[in-house]
Amino acid sequence: MKLYYADHFVLPLPDGHRFPMEKYALLRARLRASGLFADDDFRVPDAASDTEILRAHDAGYLRRVAGGTLDAAEVRRIGFPWTEAMVERSRRSAGATLAACRSALAREGGAACAANLAGGTHHAHRDFGSGFCVFNDAAIAALAMRAEGRVERVAIVDCDVHQGDGTATILADTPEVFTCSLHGAKNFPFRKQDSDLDVELADDTGDEAYLTALDAALETVFTRARPELVIYLAGADPYAGDRLGRLALSIEGLQARDERVLGACRAAGVPVAVAMAGGYAQPIEDTVTVHFNTICTAARTMREA
């Protein structure tokens, strides 16, 4: 199982910034120390090219990002200060999901998995970034896999606590890519978009109710979409201890979530690319534990395929 990382492409943030950028390096360090993965399993992805990005994003927006000409309102909406390092980091993060998809699809004869140890930037829309998201890696990757002739049908299963609004809008006119989002009804973004399947959850939803809703959603995804590839956004932010989550899942409940999603992919013989998406717990080690469990669950589940 190949794990693509870009945490050494540092996006400099001011002191006190609420985005936990260090979680990515901590996750990779814990995975390396676990002994479950070989050194060769950790790969640095190529940066997403203009051609790849432009399938999902407007040319003017890409020019403003790449050239540093975003206006002040656009920068505030993204939530990161513009730097050349921010652009490179964003390209690499999108490239990691592209690489994970290609790696998962390269194995013949059934389900396989690869992961982006970051990604899940689902608030990036076609012509603007938002909510710490510059380029929408899942949309870029889904459209690339179709353009490259690797698959016809893709499902994006988004289990971040926040709705995948950018993903929904970018892919609204691409019926071959099925968008599914399970998210807090009253959480960001406060103006929701229409995914192919939206499952809105009340504040303080716990393990049992969440997993019941997830089971129903997965049945719908596999019945309606019949995907040849799943891109799974395994957000850590439904965790009860997350600062921005408002749901109440335990760490064990989140691991059960991963087992459900990945087990459904395995049972259907569908390759899956995993992205980490959000996570804002304090201490940060709780977020890293949730992400670590996702990767280990993926490796274990696909070994059993």
Coordinates of C-alpha atoms in Angstrom, one line a residue:
M1 CA 0.0 0.0 0.0
K2 CA 1.6 3.2 -1.2
L3 CA 1.4 6.3 1.0
Y4 CA 2.0 9.7 -0.7
Y5 CA 3.2 12.6 1.4
A6 CA 4.1 16.2 0.9
D7 CA 4.6 17.4 4.5
H8 CA 8.1 18.6 3.8
F9 CA 6.7 21.1 1.3
V10 CA 6.1 23.5 4.2
L11 CA 3.3 26.0 4.0
P12 CA 4.4 28.8 6.3
L13 CA 1.7 30.0 8.7
P14 CA 1.8 32.8 11.3
D15 CA 2.0 32.0 15.0
G16 CA -1.4 31.0 16.4
H17 CA -2.9 30.0 13.1
R18 CA -5.6 27.5 13.8
F19 CA -4.8 25.1 11.0
P20 CA -2.8 22.2 12.4
M21 CA -0.3 21.9 9.6
E22 CA 2.1 19.8 11.8
K23 CA -0.3 16.9 11.9
Y24 CA 0.9 15.6 8.5
A25 CA 4.5 15.2 9.6
L26 CA 3.4 13.7 12.9
L27 CA 1.2 11.2 11.0
R28 CA 4.0 10.1 8.6
A29 CA 6.4 9.7 11.6
R30 CA 4.0 7.5 13.5
L31 CA 3.3 5.4 10.4
R32 CA 7.1 4.9 9.8
A33 CA 7.6 4.0 13.5
S34 CA 4.8 1.5 13.4
G35 CA 6.8 -1.0 11.4
L36 CA 3.7 -1.8 9.3
F37 CA 5.1 -0.2 6.1
A38 CA 8.3 -0.5 4.2
D39 CA 10.4 2.6 3.4
D40 CA 9.5 2.2 -0.2
D41 CA 5.8 2.5 0.6
F42 CA 6.3 6.2 1.4
R43 CA 6.4 8.2 -1.9
V44 CA 6.7 11.9 -2.8
P45 CA 4.1 12.7 -5.5
D46 CA 4.6 14.9 -8.5
A47 CA 2.9 18.2 -8.4
A48 CA -0.4 18.4 -10.2
S49 CA 0.0 20.0 -13.6
D50 CA -1.9 22.9 -15.0
T51 CA -3.7 20.4 -17.4
E52 CA -4.8 18.3 -14.4
I53 CA -5.9 21.2 -12.3
L54 CA -7.8 22.9 -15.2
R55 CA -10.2 20.0 -15.6
A56 CA -11.6 21.1 -12.2
H57 CA -10.7 24.7 -11.9
D58 CA -11.2 27.9 -13.8
A59 CA -8.1 29.2 -15.8
G60 CA -8.3 32.7 -14.3
Y61 CA -8.4 31.3 -10.8
L62 CA -5.3 29.1 -11.4
R63 CA -3.5 32.1 -12.9
R64 CA -4.3 34.2 -9.8
V65 CA -3.1 31.4 -7.4
A66 CA 0.0 30.6 -9.3
G67 CA 0.9 34.3 -9.9
G68 CA 0.1 35.6 -6.5
T69 CA -2.6 38.0 -7.7
L70 CA -5.4 36.8 -5.5
D71 CA -7.2 39.7 -4.0
A72 CA -7.4 40.2 -0.2
A73 CA -11.0 38.8 -0.1
E74 CA -9.9 35.6 -1.9
V75 CA -6.9 35.1 0.4
R76 CA -9.2 35.6 3.5
R77 CA -11.6 33.0 2.1
I78 CA -8.9 30.5 1.6
G79 CA -7.5 31.1 5.1
F80 CA -3.8 30.8 4.2
P81 CA -1.5 33.7 3.4
W82 CA -0.3 33.5 -0.2
T83 CA 3.3 32.4 -0.8
E84 CA 5.0 30.4 -3.5
A85 CA 5.3 27.6 -0.9
M86 CA 1.5 27.6 -0.5
V87 CA 1.1 27.1 -4.3
E88 CA 3.7 24.3 -4.4
R89 CA 2.2 22.6 -1.3
S90 CA -1.3 22.7 -2.9
R91 CA -0.1 21.3 -6.2
R92 CA 1.7 18.5 -4.4
S93 CA -1.3 17.7 -2.2
A94 CA -3.5 17.4 -5.3
G95 CA -0.7 15.3 -6.9
A96 CA -0.7 12.9 -4.0
T97 CA -4.4 12.1 -4.5
L98 CA -3.8 11.6 -8.3
A99 CA -0.9 9.3 -7.5
A100 CA -3.0 7.4 -4.9
C101 CA -5.7 6.8 -7.5
R102 CA -3.3 5.6 -10.1
S103 CA -1.6 3.3 -7.6
A104 CA -4.9 1.8 -6.4
L105 CA -6.0 1.2 -10.0
A106 CA -2.7 -0.3 -11.1
R107 CA -3.4 -3.6 -9.2
E108 CA -5.3 -6.0 -11.3
G109 CA -7.9 -8.4 -10.0
G110 CA -9.9 -6.7 -7.3
A111 CA -9.8 -4.1 -4.5
A112 CA -6.6 -2.2 -3.7
C113 CA -5.8 0.9 -1.8
A114 CA -3.3 3.8 -1.7
A115 CA -3.4 7.0 0.4
N116 CA -2.6 10.6 0.4
L117 CA -1.3 11.5 3.8
A118 CA -3.0 14.9 3.4
G119 CA -5.6 16.1 0.9
G120 CA -9.4 16.1 1.1
T121 CA -9.5 19.8 0.1
H122 CA -13.2 19.7 -0.7
H123 CA -14.1 23.3 -0.1
A124 CA -12.2 24.5 -3.2
H125 CA -14.7 25.5 -5.9
R126 CA -14.1 25.9 -9.6
D127 CA -13.2 29.6 -9.4
F128 CA -12.3 30.2 -5.7
G129 CA -10.7 28.6 -2.7
S130 CA -12.3 28.3 0.7
G131 CA -11.9 26.9 4.1
F132 CA -8.1 26.1 3.9
C133 CA -8.6 24.5 0.5
V134 CA -6.9 25.9 -2.6
F135 CA -7.3 23.1 -5.3
N136 CA -9.9 20.4 -5.0
D137 CA -7.8 17.2 -5.0
A138 CA -10.7 14.7 -5.2
A139 CA -12.4 16.5 -8.1
I140 CA -9.0 16.8 -9.9
A141 CA -8.3 13.2 -9.4
A142 CA -11.7 11.9 -10.4
L143 CA -11.7 13.9 -13.6
A144 CA -8.1 12.8 -14.4
M145 CA -8.9 9.1 -14.0
R146 CA -11.7 9.5 -16.5
A147 CA -9.7 11.6 -18.9
E148 CA -6.9 9.1 -18.8
G149 CA -9.3 6.3 -19.6
R150 CA -8.6 4.4 -16.4
V151 CA -12.3 4.3 -15.3
E152 CA -15.7 5.6 -16.3
R153 CA -17.4 5.8 -13.0
V154 CA -16.1 7.2 -9.7
A155 CA -17.7 7.7 -6.3
I156 CA -16.4 10.3 -3.8
V157 CA -17.4 9.2 -0.3
D158 CA -16.8 12.3 1.9
C159 CA -16.8 11.6 5.6
D160 CA -15.3 14.9 6.7
V161 CA -17.6 16.6 9.2
H162 CA -18.0 19.6 6.8
Q163 CA -20.0 19.3 3.6
G164 CA -17.9 18.8 0.4
D165 CA -19.5 21.8 -1.2
G166 CA -16.7 22.5 -3.7
T167 CA -16.7 18.9 -4.8
A168 CA -20.5 19.0 -5.3
T169 CA -20.4 22.1 -7.5
I170 CA -17.4 21.2 -9.6
L171 CA -18.8 17.8 -10.4
A172 CA -22.5 18.8 -10.7
D173 CA -22.4 18.3 -14.5
T174 CA -20.4 15.1 -14.4
P175 CA -23.0 12.3 -13.7
E176 CA -20.3 9.6 -14.0
V177 CA -18.8 11.0 -10.7
F178 CA -21.1 10.4 -7.8
T179 CA -20.6 12.7 -4.8
C180 CA -21.7 11.6 -1.4
S181 CA -21.2 13.7 1.7
L182 CA -22.0 12.9 5.4
H183 CA -21.7 16.0 7.4
G184 CA -23.0 18.2 10.3
A185 CA -26.2 19.9 9.3
K186 CA -25.3 23.1 11.2
N187 CA -21.6 23.2 10.5
F188 CA -19.5 25.0 7.9
P189 CA -20.2 25.7 5.0
F190 CA -23.4 27.4 6.2
R191 CA -24.7 27.6 2.6
K192 CA -24.7 24.0 1.5
Q193 CA -24.6 22.8 -2.1
D194 CA -26.3 19.7 -3.7
S195 CA -24.2 16.5 -3.8
D196 CA -25.7 13.5 -5.4
L197 CA -26.2 12.2 -1.9
D198 CA -26.2 14.5 1.2
V199 CA -26.6 13.0 4.7
E200 CA -27.0 15.8 7.2
L201 CA -26.4 14.9 10.8
A202 CA -27.5 16.7 14.0
D203 CA -25.1 18.2 16.5
D204 CA -23.8 15.6 19.0
T205 CA -24.6 12.6 16.7
G206 CA -22.7 9.7 18.2
D207 CA -21.3 6.4 17.0
E208 CA -24.4 4.3 16.6
A209 CA -26.5 6.9 14.8
Y210 CA -23.6 7.9 12.5
L211 CA -22.8 4.3 11.6
T212 CA -26.5 3.6 10.8
A213 CA -26.6 6.6 8.5
L214 CA -23.3 5.5 6.9
D215 CA -24.5 2.0 6.2
A216 CA -27.5 3.4 4.3
A217 CA -25.4 5.8 2.4
L218 CA -22.9 3.2 1.3
E219 CA -25.7 1.0 0.0
T220 CA -27.0 3.9 -2.0
V221 CA -23.5 4.7 -3.4
F222 CA -22.7 1.2 -4.5
T223 CA -26.2 0.6 -5.9
R224 CA -26.7 3.9 -7.8
A225 CA -23.1 4.8 -8.8
R226 CA -21.6 1.3 -9.4
P227 CA -18.2 2.9 -9.0
E228 CA -15.0 1.5 -10.5
L229 CA -13.0 3.7 -8.1
V230 CA -13.8 5.2 -4.7
I231 CA -12.1 8.3 -3.4
Y232 CA -12.6 8.3 0.4
L233 CA -12.2 11.5 2.4
A234 CA -11.6 10.1 5.9
G235 CA -11.9 13.3 8.0
A236 CA -10.9 13.1 11.6
D237 CA -13.2 15.9 12.6
P238 CA -16.4 14.0 13.4
Y239 CA -14.4 13.1 16.6
A240 CA -16.1 14.3 19.8
G241 CA -12.9 16.1 20.8
D242 CA -12.6 18.1 17.6
R243 CA -12.7 21.9 18.0
L244 CA -14.6 22.4 14.8
G245 CA -16.6 19.2 14.6
R246 CA -19.9 19.4 16.7
L247 CA -20.4 15.7 16.3
A248 CA -19.6 13.1 19.0
L249 CA -17.9 10.1 17.5
S250 CA -15.4 8.2 19.6
I251 CA -12.0 7.2 18.2
E252 CA -13.4 3.6 18.2
G253 CA -16.5 4.8 16.3
L254 CA -14.3 6.5 13.7
Q255 CA -12.3 3.3 13.2
A256 CA -15.6 1.4 12.7
R257 CA -16.5 4.1 10.1
D258 CA -13.3 3.3 8.2
E259 CA -14.0 -0.4 8.5
R260 CA -17.4 0.1 7.0
V261 CA -16.3 2.2 4.0
L262 CA -13.2 0.2 3.2
G263 CA -15.0 -3.1 3.8
A264 CA -17.7 -2.1 1.3
C265 CA -15.0 -1.3 -1.3
R266 CA -13.3 -4.6 -0.6
A267 CA -16.6 -6.5 -0.9
A268 CA -17.4 -4.9 -4.2
G269 CA -13.9 -5.3 -5.5
V270 CA -13.4 -1.6 -6.0
P271 CA -10.1 0.2 -5.7
V272 CA -10.0 3.0 -3.2
A273 CA -7.8 6.1 -2.7
V274 CA -7.9 7.6 0.8
A275 CA -7.3 11.3 1.7
M276 CA -7.1 12.6 5.3
A277 CA -9.3 15.7 5.1
G278 CA -9.9 17.7 8.3
G279 CA -9.0 17.2 11.9
Y280 CA -8.7 19.9 14.6
A281 CA -8.6 18.2 17.9
Q282 CA -6.6 19.4 20.9
P283 CA -4.3 17.7 21.7
I284 CA -3.3 17.2 18.1
E285 CA -2.2 13.7 18.9
D286 CA -5.9 12.7 18.9
T287 CA -6.3 13.8 15.3
V288 CA -3.1 12.0 14.4
T289 CA -4.4 8.8 16.1
V290 CA -7.6 8.9 14.0
H291 CA -5.7 9.4 10.8
F292 CA -3.2 6.7 11.8
N293 CA -6.1 4.3 12.4
T294 CA -7.5 5.0 9.0
I295 CA -4.3 4.1 7.2
C296 CA -3.8 1.0 9.3
T297 CA -7.4 -0.1 8.8
A298 CA -7.0 0.4 5.0
A299 CA -3.8 -1.7 4.9
R300 CA -5.4 -4.5 7.0
T301 CA -8.7 -4.5 5.1
M302 CA -7.1 -4.7 1.7
R303 CA -4.6 -7.4 2.8
E304 CA -7.7 -9.4 3.6
A305 CA -9.2 -8.9 0.1

